Coordinates of C-alpha atoms and ligand atoms in Angstrom, one line a residue:
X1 CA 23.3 1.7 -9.2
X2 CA 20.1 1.3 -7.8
X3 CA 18.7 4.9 -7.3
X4 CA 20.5 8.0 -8.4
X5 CA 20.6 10.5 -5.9
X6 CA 19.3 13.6 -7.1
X7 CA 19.4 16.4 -4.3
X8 CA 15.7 18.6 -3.9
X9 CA 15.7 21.7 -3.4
X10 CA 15.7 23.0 0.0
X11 CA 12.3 22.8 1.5
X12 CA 9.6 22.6 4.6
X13 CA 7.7 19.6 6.0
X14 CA 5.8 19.9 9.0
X15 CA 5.0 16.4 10.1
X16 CA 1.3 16.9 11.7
X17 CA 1.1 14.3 14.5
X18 CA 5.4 14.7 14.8
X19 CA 4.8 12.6 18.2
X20 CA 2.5 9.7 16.9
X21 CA 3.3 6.3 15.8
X22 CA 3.9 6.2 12.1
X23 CA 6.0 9.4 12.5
X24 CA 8.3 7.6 15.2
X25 CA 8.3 4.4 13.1
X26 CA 7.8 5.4 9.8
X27 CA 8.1 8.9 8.4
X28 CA 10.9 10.3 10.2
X29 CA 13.0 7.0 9.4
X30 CA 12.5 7.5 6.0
X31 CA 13.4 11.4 6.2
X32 CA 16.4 10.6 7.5
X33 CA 17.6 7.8 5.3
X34 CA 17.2 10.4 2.3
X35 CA 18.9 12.8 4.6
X36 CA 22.4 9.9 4.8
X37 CA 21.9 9.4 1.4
X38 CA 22.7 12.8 0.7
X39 CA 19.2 14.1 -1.0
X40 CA 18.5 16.8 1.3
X41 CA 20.6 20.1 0.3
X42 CA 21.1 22.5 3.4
X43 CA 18.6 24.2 4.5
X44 CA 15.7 21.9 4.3
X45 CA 14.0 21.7 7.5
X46 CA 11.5 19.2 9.5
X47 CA 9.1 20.8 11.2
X48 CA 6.9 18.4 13.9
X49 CA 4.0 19.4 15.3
X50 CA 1.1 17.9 18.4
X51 CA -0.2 19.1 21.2
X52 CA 2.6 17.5 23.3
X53 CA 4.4 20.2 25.1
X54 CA 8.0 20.0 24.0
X55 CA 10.7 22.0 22.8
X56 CA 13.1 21.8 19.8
X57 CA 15.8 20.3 22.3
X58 CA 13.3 17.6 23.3
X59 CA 11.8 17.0 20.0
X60 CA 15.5 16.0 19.3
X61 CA 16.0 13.5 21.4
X62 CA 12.8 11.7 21.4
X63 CA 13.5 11.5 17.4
X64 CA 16.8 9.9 18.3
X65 CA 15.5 7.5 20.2
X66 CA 13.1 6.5 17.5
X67 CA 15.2 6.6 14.9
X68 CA 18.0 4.0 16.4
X69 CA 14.8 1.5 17.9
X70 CA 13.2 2.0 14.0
X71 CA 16.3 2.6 11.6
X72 CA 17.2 -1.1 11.3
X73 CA 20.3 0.0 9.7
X74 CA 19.3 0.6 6.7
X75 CA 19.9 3.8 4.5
X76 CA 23.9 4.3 5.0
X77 CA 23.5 5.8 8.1
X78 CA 26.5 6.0 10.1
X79 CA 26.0 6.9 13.9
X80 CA 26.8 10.4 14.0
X81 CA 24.6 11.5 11.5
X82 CA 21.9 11.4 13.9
X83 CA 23.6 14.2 15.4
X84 CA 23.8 16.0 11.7
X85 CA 19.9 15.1 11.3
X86 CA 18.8 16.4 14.4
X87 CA 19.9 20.1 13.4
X88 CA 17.2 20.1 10.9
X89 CA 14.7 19.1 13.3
X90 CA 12.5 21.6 15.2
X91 CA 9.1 21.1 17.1
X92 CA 6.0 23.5 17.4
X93 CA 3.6 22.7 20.1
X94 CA 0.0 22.6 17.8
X95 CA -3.2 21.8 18.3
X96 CA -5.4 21.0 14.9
X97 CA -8.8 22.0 16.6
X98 CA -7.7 25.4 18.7
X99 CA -5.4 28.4 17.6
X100 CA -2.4 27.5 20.1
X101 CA 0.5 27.0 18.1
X102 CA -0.5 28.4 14.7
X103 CA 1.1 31.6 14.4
X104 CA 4.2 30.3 15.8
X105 CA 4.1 27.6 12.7
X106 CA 3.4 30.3 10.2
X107 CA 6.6 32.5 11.0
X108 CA 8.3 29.6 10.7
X109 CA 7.5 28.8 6.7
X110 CA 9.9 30.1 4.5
X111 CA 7.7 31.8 1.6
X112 CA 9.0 30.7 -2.0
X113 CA 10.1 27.6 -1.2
X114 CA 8.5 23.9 -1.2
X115 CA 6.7 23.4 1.8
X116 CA 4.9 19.7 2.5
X117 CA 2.2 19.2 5.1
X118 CA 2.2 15.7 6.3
X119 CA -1.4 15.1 8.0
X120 CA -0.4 11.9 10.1
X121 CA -3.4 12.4 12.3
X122 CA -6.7 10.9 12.4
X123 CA -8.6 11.6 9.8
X124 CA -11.4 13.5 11.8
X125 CA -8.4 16.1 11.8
X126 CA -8.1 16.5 8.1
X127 CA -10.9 19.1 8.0
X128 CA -9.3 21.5 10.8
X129 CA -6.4 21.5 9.6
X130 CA -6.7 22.2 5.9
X131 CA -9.4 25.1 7.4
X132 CA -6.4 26.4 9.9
X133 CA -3.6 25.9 6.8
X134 CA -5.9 28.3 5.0
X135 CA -6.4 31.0 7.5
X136 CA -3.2 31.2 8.6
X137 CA -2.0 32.1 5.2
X138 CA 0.2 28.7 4.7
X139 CA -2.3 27.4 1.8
X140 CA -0.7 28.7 -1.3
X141 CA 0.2 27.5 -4.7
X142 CA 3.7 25.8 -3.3
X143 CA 2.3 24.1 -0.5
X144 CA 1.1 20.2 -0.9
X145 CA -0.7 18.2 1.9
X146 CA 0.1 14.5 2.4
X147 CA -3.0 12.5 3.7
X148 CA -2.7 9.0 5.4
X149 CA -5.1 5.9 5.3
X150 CA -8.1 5.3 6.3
X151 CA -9.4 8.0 3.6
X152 CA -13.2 7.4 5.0
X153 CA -14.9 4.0 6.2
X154 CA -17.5 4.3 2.6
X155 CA -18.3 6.7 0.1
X156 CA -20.1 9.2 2.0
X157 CA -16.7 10.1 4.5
X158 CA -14.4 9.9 2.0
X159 CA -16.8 12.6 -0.1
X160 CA -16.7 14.7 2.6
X161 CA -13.0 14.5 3.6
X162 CA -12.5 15.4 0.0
X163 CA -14.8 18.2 0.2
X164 CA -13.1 19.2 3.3
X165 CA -10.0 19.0 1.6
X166 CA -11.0 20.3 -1.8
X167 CA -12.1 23.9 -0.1
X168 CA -9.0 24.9 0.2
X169 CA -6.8 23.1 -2.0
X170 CA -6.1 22.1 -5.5
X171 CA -6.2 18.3 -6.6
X172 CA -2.5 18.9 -7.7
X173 CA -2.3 19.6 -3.9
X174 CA -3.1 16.7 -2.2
X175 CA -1.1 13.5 -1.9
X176 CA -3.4 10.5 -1.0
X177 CA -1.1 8.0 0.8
X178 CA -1.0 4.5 -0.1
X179 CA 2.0 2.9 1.1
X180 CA 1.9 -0.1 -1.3
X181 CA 2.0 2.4 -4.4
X182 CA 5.8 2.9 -3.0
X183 CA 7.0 -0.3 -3.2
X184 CA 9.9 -1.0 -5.6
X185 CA 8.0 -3.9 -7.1
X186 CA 5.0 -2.4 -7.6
X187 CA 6.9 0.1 -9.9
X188 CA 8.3 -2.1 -11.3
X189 CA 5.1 -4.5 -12.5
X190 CA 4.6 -1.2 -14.3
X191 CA 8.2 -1.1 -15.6
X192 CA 7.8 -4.8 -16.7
X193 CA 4.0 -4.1 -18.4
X194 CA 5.2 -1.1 -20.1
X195 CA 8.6 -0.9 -21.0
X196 CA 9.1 -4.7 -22.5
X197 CA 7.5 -6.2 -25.5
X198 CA 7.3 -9.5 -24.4
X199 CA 4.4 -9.1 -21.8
X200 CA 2.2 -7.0 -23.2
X201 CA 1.2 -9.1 -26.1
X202 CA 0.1 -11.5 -23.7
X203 CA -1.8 -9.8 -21.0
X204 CA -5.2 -10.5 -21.4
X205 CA -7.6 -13.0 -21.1
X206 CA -6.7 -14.8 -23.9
X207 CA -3.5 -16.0 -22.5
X208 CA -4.3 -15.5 -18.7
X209 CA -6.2 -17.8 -17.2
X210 CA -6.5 -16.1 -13.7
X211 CA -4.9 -13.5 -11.6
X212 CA -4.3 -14.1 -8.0
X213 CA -3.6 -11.7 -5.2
X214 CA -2.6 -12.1 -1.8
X215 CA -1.4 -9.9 1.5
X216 CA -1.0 -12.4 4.2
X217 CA -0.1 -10.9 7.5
X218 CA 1.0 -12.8 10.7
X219 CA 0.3 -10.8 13.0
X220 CA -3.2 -10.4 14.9
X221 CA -5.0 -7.0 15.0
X222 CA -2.9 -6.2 17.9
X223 CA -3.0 -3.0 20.0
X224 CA -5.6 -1.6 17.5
X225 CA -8.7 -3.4 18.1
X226 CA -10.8 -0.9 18.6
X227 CA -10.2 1.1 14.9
X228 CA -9.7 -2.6 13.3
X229 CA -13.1 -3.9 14.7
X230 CA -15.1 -0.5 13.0
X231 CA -13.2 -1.4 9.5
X232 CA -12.4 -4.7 9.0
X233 CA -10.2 -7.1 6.1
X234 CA -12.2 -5.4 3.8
X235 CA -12.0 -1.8 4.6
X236 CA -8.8 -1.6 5.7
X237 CA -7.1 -3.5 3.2
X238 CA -9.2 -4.5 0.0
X239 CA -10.4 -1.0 -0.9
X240 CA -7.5 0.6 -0.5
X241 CA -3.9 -1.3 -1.2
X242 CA -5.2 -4.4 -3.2
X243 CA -7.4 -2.5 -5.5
X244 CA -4.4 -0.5 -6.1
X245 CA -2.5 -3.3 -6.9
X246 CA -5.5 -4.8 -9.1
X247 CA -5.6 -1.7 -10.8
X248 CA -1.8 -1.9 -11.6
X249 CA -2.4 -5.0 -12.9
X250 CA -5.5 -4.5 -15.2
X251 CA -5.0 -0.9 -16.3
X252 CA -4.3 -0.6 -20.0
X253 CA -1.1 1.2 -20.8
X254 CA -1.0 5.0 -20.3
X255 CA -0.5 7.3 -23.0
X256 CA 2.6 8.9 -21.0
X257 CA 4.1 8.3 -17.6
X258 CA 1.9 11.0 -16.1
X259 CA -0.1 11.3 -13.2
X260 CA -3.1 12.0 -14.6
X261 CA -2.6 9.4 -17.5
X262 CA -1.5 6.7 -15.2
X263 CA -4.4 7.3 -12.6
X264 CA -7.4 8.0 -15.5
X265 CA -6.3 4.7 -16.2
X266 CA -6.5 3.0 -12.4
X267 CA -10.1 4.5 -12.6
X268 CA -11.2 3.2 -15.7
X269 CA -10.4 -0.8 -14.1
X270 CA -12.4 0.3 -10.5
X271 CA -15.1 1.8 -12.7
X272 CA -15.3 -1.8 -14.2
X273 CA -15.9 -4.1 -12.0
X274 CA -18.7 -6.4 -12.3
X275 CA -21.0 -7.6 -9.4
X276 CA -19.8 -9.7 -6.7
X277 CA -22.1 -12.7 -6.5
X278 CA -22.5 -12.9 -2.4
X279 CA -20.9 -16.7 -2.6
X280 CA -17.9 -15.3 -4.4
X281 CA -17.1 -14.0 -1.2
X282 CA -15.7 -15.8 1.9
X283 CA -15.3 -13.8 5.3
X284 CA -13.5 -15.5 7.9
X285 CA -12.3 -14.5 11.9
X286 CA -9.3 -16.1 13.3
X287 CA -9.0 -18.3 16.3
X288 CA -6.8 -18.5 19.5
X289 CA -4.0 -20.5 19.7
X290 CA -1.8 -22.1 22.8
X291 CA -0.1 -18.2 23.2
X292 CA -2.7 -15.8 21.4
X293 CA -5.7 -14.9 21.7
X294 CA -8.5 -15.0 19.1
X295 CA -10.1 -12.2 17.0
X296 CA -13.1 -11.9 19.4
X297 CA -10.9 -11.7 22.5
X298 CA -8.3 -9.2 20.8
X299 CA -10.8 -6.8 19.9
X300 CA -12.8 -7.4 23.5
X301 CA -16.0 -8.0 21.3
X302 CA -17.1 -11.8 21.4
X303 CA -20.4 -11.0 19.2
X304 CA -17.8 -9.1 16.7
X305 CA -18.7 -9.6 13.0
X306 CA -16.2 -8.2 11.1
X307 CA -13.5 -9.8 9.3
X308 CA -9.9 -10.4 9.7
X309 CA -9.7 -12.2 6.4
X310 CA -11.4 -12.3 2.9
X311 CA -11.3 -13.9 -0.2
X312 CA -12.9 -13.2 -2.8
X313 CA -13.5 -13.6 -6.7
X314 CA -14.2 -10.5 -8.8
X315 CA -14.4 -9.1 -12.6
X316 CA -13.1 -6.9 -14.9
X317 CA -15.7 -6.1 -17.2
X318 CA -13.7 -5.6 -20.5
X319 CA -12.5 -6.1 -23.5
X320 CA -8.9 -7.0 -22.0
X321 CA -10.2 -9.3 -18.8
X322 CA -13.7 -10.5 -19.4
X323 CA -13.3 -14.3 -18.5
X324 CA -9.7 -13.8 -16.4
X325 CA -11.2 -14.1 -12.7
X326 CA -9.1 -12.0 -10.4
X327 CA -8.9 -13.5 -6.6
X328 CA -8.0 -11.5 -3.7
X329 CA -7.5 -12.6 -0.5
X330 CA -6.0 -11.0 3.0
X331 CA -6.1 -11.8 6.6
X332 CA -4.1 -11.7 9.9
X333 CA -2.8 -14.7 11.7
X334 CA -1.9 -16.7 9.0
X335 CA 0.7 -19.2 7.9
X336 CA 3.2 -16.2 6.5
X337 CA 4.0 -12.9 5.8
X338 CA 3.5 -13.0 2.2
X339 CA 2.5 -10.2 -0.4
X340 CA 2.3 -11.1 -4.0
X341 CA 0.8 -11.0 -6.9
X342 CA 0.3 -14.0 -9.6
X343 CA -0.5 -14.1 -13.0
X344 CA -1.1 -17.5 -14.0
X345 CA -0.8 -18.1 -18.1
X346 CA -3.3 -21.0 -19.3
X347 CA -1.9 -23.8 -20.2
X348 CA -0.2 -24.8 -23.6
X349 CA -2.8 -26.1 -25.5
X350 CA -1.0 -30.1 -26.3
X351 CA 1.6 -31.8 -24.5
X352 CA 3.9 -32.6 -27.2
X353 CA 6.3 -34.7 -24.5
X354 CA 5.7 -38.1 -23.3
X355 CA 6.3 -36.8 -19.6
X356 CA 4.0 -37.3 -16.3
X357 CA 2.8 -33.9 -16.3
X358 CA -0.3 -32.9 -18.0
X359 CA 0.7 -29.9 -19.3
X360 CA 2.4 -26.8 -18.4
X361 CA 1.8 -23.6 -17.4
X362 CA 3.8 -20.3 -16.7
X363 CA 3.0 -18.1 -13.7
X364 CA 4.9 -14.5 -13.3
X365 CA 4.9 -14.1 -9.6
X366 CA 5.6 -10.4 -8.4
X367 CA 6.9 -10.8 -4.6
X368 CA 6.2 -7.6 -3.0
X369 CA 7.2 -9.6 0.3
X370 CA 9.6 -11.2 1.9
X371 CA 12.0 -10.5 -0.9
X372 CA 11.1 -8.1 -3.3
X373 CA 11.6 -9.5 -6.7
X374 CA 10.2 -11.3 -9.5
X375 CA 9.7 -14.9 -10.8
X376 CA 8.8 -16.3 -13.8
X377 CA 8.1 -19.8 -14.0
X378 CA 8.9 -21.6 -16.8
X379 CA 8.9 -25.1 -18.0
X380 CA 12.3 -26.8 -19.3
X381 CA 14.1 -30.1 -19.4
X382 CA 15.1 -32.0 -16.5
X383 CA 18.7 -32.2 -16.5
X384 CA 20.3 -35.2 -17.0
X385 CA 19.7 -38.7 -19.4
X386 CA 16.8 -40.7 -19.5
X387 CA 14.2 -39.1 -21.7
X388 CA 12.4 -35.8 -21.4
X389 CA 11.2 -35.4 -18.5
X390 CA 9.5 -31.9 -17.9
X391 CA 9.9 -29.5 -14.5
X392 CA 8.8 -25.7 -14.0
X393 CA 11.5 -24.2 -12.9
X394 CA 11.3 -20.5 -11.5
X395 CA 13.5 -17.1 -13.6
X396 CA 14.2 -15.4 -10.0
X397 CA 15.0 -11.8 -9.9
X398 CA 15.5 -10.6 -6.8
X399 CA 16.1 -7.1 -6.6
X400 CA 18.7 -7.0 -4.2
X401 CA 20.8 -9.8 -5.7
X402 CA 19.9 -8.7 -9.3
X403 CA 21.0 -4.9 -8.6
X404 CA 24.2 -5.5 -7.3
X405 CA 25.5 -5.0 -3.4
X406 CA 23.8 -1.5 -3.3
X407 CA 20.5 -3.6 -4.2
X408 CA 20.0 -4.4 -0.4
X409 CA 20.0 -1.0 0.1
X410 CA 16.3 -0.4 -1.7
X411 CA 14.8 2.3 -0.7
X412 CA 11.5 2.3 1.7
X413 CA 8.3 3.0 0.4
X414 CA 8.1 6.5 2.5
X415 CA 11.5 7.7 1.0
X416 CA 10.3 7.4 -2.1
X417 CA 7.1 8.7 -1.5
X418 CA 7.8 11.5 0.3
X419 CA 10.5 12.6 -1.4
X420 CA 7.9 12.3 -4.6
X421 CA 5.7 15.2 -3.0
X422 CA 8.5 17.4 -2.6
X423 CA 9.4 17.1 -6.2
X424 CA 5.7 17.5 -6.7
X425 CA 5.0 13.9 -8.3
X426 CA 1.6 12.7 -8.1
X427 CA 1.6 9.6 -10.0
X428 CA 1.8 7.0 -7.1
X429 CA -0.8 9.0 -4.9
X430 CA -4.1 7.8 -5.0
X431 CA -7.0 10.5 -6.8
X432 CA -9.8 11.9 -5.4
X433 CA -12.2 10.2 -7.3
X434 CA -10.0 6.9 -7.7
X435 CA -10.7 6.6 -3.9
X436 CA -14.5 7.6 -4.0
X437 CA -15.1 5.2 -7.1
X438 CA -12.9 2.5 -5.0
X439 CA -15.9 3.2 -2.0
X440 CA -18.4 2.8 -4.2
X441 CA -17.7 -0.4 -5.5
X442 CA -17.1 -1.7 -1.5
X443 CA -20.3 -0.3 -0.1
X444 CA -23.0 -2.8 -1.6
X445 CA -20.4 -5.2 -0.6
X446 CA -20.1 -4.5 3.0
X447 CA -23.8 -3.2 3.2
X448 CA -25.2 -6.8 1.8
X449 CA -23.1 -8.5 4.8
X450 CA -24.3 -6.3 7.6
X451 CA -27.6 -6.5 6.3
X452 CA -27.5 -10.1 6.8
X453 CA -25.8 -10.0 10.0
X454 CA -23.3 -12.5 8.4
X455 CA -21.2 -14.2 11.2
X456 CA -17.3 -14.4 9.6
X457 CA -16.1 -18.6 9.3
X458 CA -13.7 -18.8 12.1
X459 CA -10.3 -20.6 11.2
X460 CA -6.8 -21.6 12.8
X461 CA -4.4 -18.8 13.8
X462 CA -1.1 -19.9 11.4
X463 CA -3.8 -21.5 9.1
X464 CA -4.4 -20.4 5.3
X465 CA -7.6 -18.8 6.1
X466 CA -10.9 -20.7 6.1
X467 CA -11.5 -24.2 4.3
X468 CA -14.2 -22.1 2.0
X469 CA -11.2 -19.8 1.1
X470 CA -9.9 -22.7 -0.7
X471 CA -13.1 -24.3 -1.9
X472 CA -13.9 -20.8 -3.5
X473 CA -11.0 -21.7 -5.8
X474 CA -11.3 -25.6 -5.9
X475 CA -14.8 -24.9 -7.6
X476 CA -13.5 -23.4 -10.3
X477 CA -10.7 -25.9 -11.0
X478 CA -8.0 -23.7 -9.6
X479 CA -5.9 -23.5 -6.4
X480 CA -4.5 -20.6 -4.1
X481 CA -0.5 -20.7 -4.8
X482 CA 1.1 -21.8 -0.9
X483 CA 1.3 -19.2 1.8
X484 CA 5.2 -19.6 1.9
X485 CA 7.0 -19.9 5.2
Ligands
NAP1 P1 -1.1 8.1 17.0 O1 0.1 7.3 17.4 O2 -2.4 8.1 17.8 O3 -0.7 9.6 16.8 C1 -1.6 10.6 16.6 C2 -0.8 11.9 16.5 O4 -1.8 13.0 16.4 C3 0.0 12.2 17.8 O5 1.2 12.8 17.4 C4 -0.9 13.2 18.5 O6 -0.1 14.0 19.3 C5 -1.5 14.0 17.3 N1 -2.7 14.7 17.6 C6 -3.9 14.2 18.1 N2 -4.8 15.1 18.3 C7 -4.2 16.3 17.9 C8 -4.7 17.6 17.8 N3 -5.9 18.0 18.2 N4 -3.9 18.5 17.3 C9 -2.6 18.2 17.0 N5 -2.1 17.0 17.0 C10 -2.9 16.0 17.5 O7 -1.5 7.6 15.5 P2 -0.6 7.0 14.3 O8 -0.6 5.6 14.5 O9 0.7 7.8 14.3 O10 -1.5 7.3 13.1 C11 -1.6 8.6 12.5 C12 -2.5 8.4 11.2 O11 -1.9 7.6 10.3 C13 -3.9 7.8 11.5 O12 -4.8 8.3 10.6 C14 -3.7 6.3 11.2 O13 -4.8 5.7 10.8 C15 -2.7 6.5 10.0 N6 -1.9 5.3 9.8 C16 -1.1 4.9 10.8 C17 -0.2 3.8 10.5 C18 0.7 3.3 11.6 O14 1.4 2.3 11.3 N7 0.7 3.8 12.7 C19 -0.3 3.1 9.3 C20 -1.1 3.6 8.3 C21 -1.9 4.7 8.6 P3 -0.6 14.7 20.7 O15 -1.4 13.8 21.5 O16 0.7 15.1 21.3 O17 -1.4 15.9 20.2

């Protein structure tokens, strides 16, 4: 009930950096949930490839192993399909910056058939090997390249890597990766915008007071200090997956549900931002705690100035949003794992109803996680005698209760993203220019911080961020919905 299984085509993937990190945990986990749930005809093969020194046999069993520490049951997957899996798996010993390994990859390709390039390397890689795609004659009109995150570190790398890119293949080639995009919710807050009349009407500023949104993580920077410490909250999570949320948000409706339509749109919202006063803006670096260490000690870099959290207050410039703030905000170590995003609806306008409340408000929460769902708060009657007494009172729909026993069973974001660029779907991949104009609204940002050497607001590991974080929102009369637990 929840997703249709329609089978692809046989095709290739070659998963560039096969041996990394986010292939173990991420892409070939997702690969072979579609593969239990039956979307892979025969014949479709999975090619990885890294400088690691392995055969097919090897590659096997090391993707085994990964598959039962990362599979968390999900997907279907009985035990001995693993076994099934691992015949479509083969391994070709690569390296991006030397020949070694090419021409063995390019007897391999089938010609006529769909064949996916997943870059999950570094992006200093990108450039080689779109360069050694080309020469080696795998670069043709059915091929498409999958790129991962961090697409640059400001507008002058990402132009290049798009350049690099761009020289030898087609926009309609390229899949910019942003996890987020793949999220069941975040499809449907598009589902919910666009294919209901109830919303619509009132999505603007006249009935929106403000639009809050929120990725709280709980975890520290961890194991990758060094990359965080170089990027920051900013970098390596407001330019990228909350714009595209914001974007999601604001957009006006598409003309069709086409990429290009859908992403001309995301542009249009990044191209109309207003300016960020500097006190709009609240950096912040967390602190140790009784069995952590701080930001300064995980990243080895006690005179470190960049941010594990930020809030920060921005505008849309237009006829829908001028005078609905937006507020982001994300950080590590804090209270919960909590991604959402809140629209909060002004308040009626007269309290007809003798109650203690003020008056009432509605707020249409969209719960990327824990729980992917939807809530809609509304105001009704307390149950019971004694007058009418007023509560708010949230419509839940959570997706996995709400669709049924094959509801827990939602897909992942990479199943569904992948299996988007093998049927050649673009519309949940970020743009070229979607990520350049995304840069170019960060730069000033970042620039006007370094410039001032601004020292991040230490706060408490578990905390909500820093006090300013709140007082950002306090000055304005509003208040940052609780970091759930
Ligand atoms: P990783 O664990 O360091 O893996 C890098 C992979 O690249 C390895 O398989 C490595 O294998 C291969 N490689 C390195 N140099 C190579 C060369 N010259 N030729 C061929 N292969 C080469 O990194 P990762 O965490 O998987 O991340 C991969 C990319 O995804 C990065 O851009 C990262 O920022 C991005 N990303 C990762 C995550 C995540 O959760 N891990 C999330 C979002 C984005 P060999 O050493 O065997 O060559």
């Amino acid at each position: 009930m929840v997703s249709r299984i329609i089978p692809v085509d046989p095709f290739d993937l070659v998963v560039f950096g096969g041996t990394g990190d986010l292939a173990r945990r991420k892409i070939l986990p997702a690969l072979f949930r579609r593969f239990c749930a039956g979307q892979m005809e025969r014949g479709t093969r999975i090619i990885g490839a890294a400088r690691t020194e392995m055969d097919d046999v090897a590659y096997r069993a090391f993707i085994a192993e990964a598959l039962i520490e990362f599979n968390e049951g999900k997907g279907g997957c009985e035990p001995g399909k693993i076994k099934e899996f691992q015949k479509i798996l083969s391994y070709v010993t690569l390296d991006a910056r030397g020949e070694l390994g090419w021409s063995e990859l390019s007897e391999k390709m089938h010609p006529g058939r769909v064949r996916a390039f997943y870059f999950s390397v570094g992006p200093s890689l990108f450039g080689d090997l779109a360069l050694r795609l080309h020469q080696y004659g795998m670069a043709d009109s059915d091929t498409r390249i999958v790129v991962e995150k961090p697409f640059g570190r400001d507008l002058e790398t990402a132009r290049a890597l798009n350049k690099s890119l761009a020289d030898h293949f087609d926009e309609s080639q390229i899949y910019r990766i942003d996890h987020y995009l793949g999220k069941e919710t975040v499809q449907n807050l598009m589902a919910i915008r666009f294919g209901n009349m109830l919303f619509e009407p009132l999505w603007n500023s006249q009935y929106v007071d403000h639009i809050q949104i929120t990725v709280a993580e709980t975890v520290g920077v961890g194991g990758r200090g060094d990359y965080y410490d170089r990027s920051g909250a900013m970098r390596d999570m407001v330019q990228n997956h909350l714009m595209q949320l914001l974007c999601l948000i604001a957009m006006e409706p598409p003309s069709h549900f086409d990429p290009d339509a859908v992403r001309d749109e995301k542009l249009k919202v990044i191209r109309a931002l207003g300016e960020v006063d500097p006190k709009d803006i609240v950096r912040g670096q967390y602190l140790a705690d009784d069995e952590k260490p701080g930001y300064l000690e995980h990243v080895e870099n006690p005179r470190s100035l960049t941010e594990s959290f930020i809030a920060l207050k921005l505008d849309v410039v237009n006829w829908r949003w001028s005078g609905t703030p937006f507020y982001l905000r994300t950080g590590k170590r804090l209270k919960s794992r909590t991604s959402e995003i809140a629209v909060v609806f002004k308040e009626t306008p007269h309290n007809i109803f003798d109650d203690d409340n003020d008056r009432h408000r509605n707020i249409l929460t969209i719960r990327l996680q824990p729980n992917e769902g939807i809530d809609l708060d509304v105001t009704i009657k307390e149950p019971g005698p004694g007058g009418m007494r007023l509560v708010d009172v949230p419509l839940d729909m959570t997706f996995s209760e709400a669709l049924g026993p094959e509801g827990e069973d939602i897909p992942d974001a990479y199943e569904r993203l992948i299996m988007d660029v093998v049927r050649g779907n673009q519309t949940l991949f970020m743009r070229g220019d979607e990520v350049e104009a995304a840069w170019a609204w960060t730069d000033p940002l970042i620039a006007a911080w370094e410039k001032g050497a601004t020292k991040p607001i230490p706060y408490d590991s578990g905390s909500s961020g820093p006090e300013e974080a709140l007082a950002l929102m306090h000055r304005d009369g509003r208040k940052w919905r609780d970091l759930r637990i």
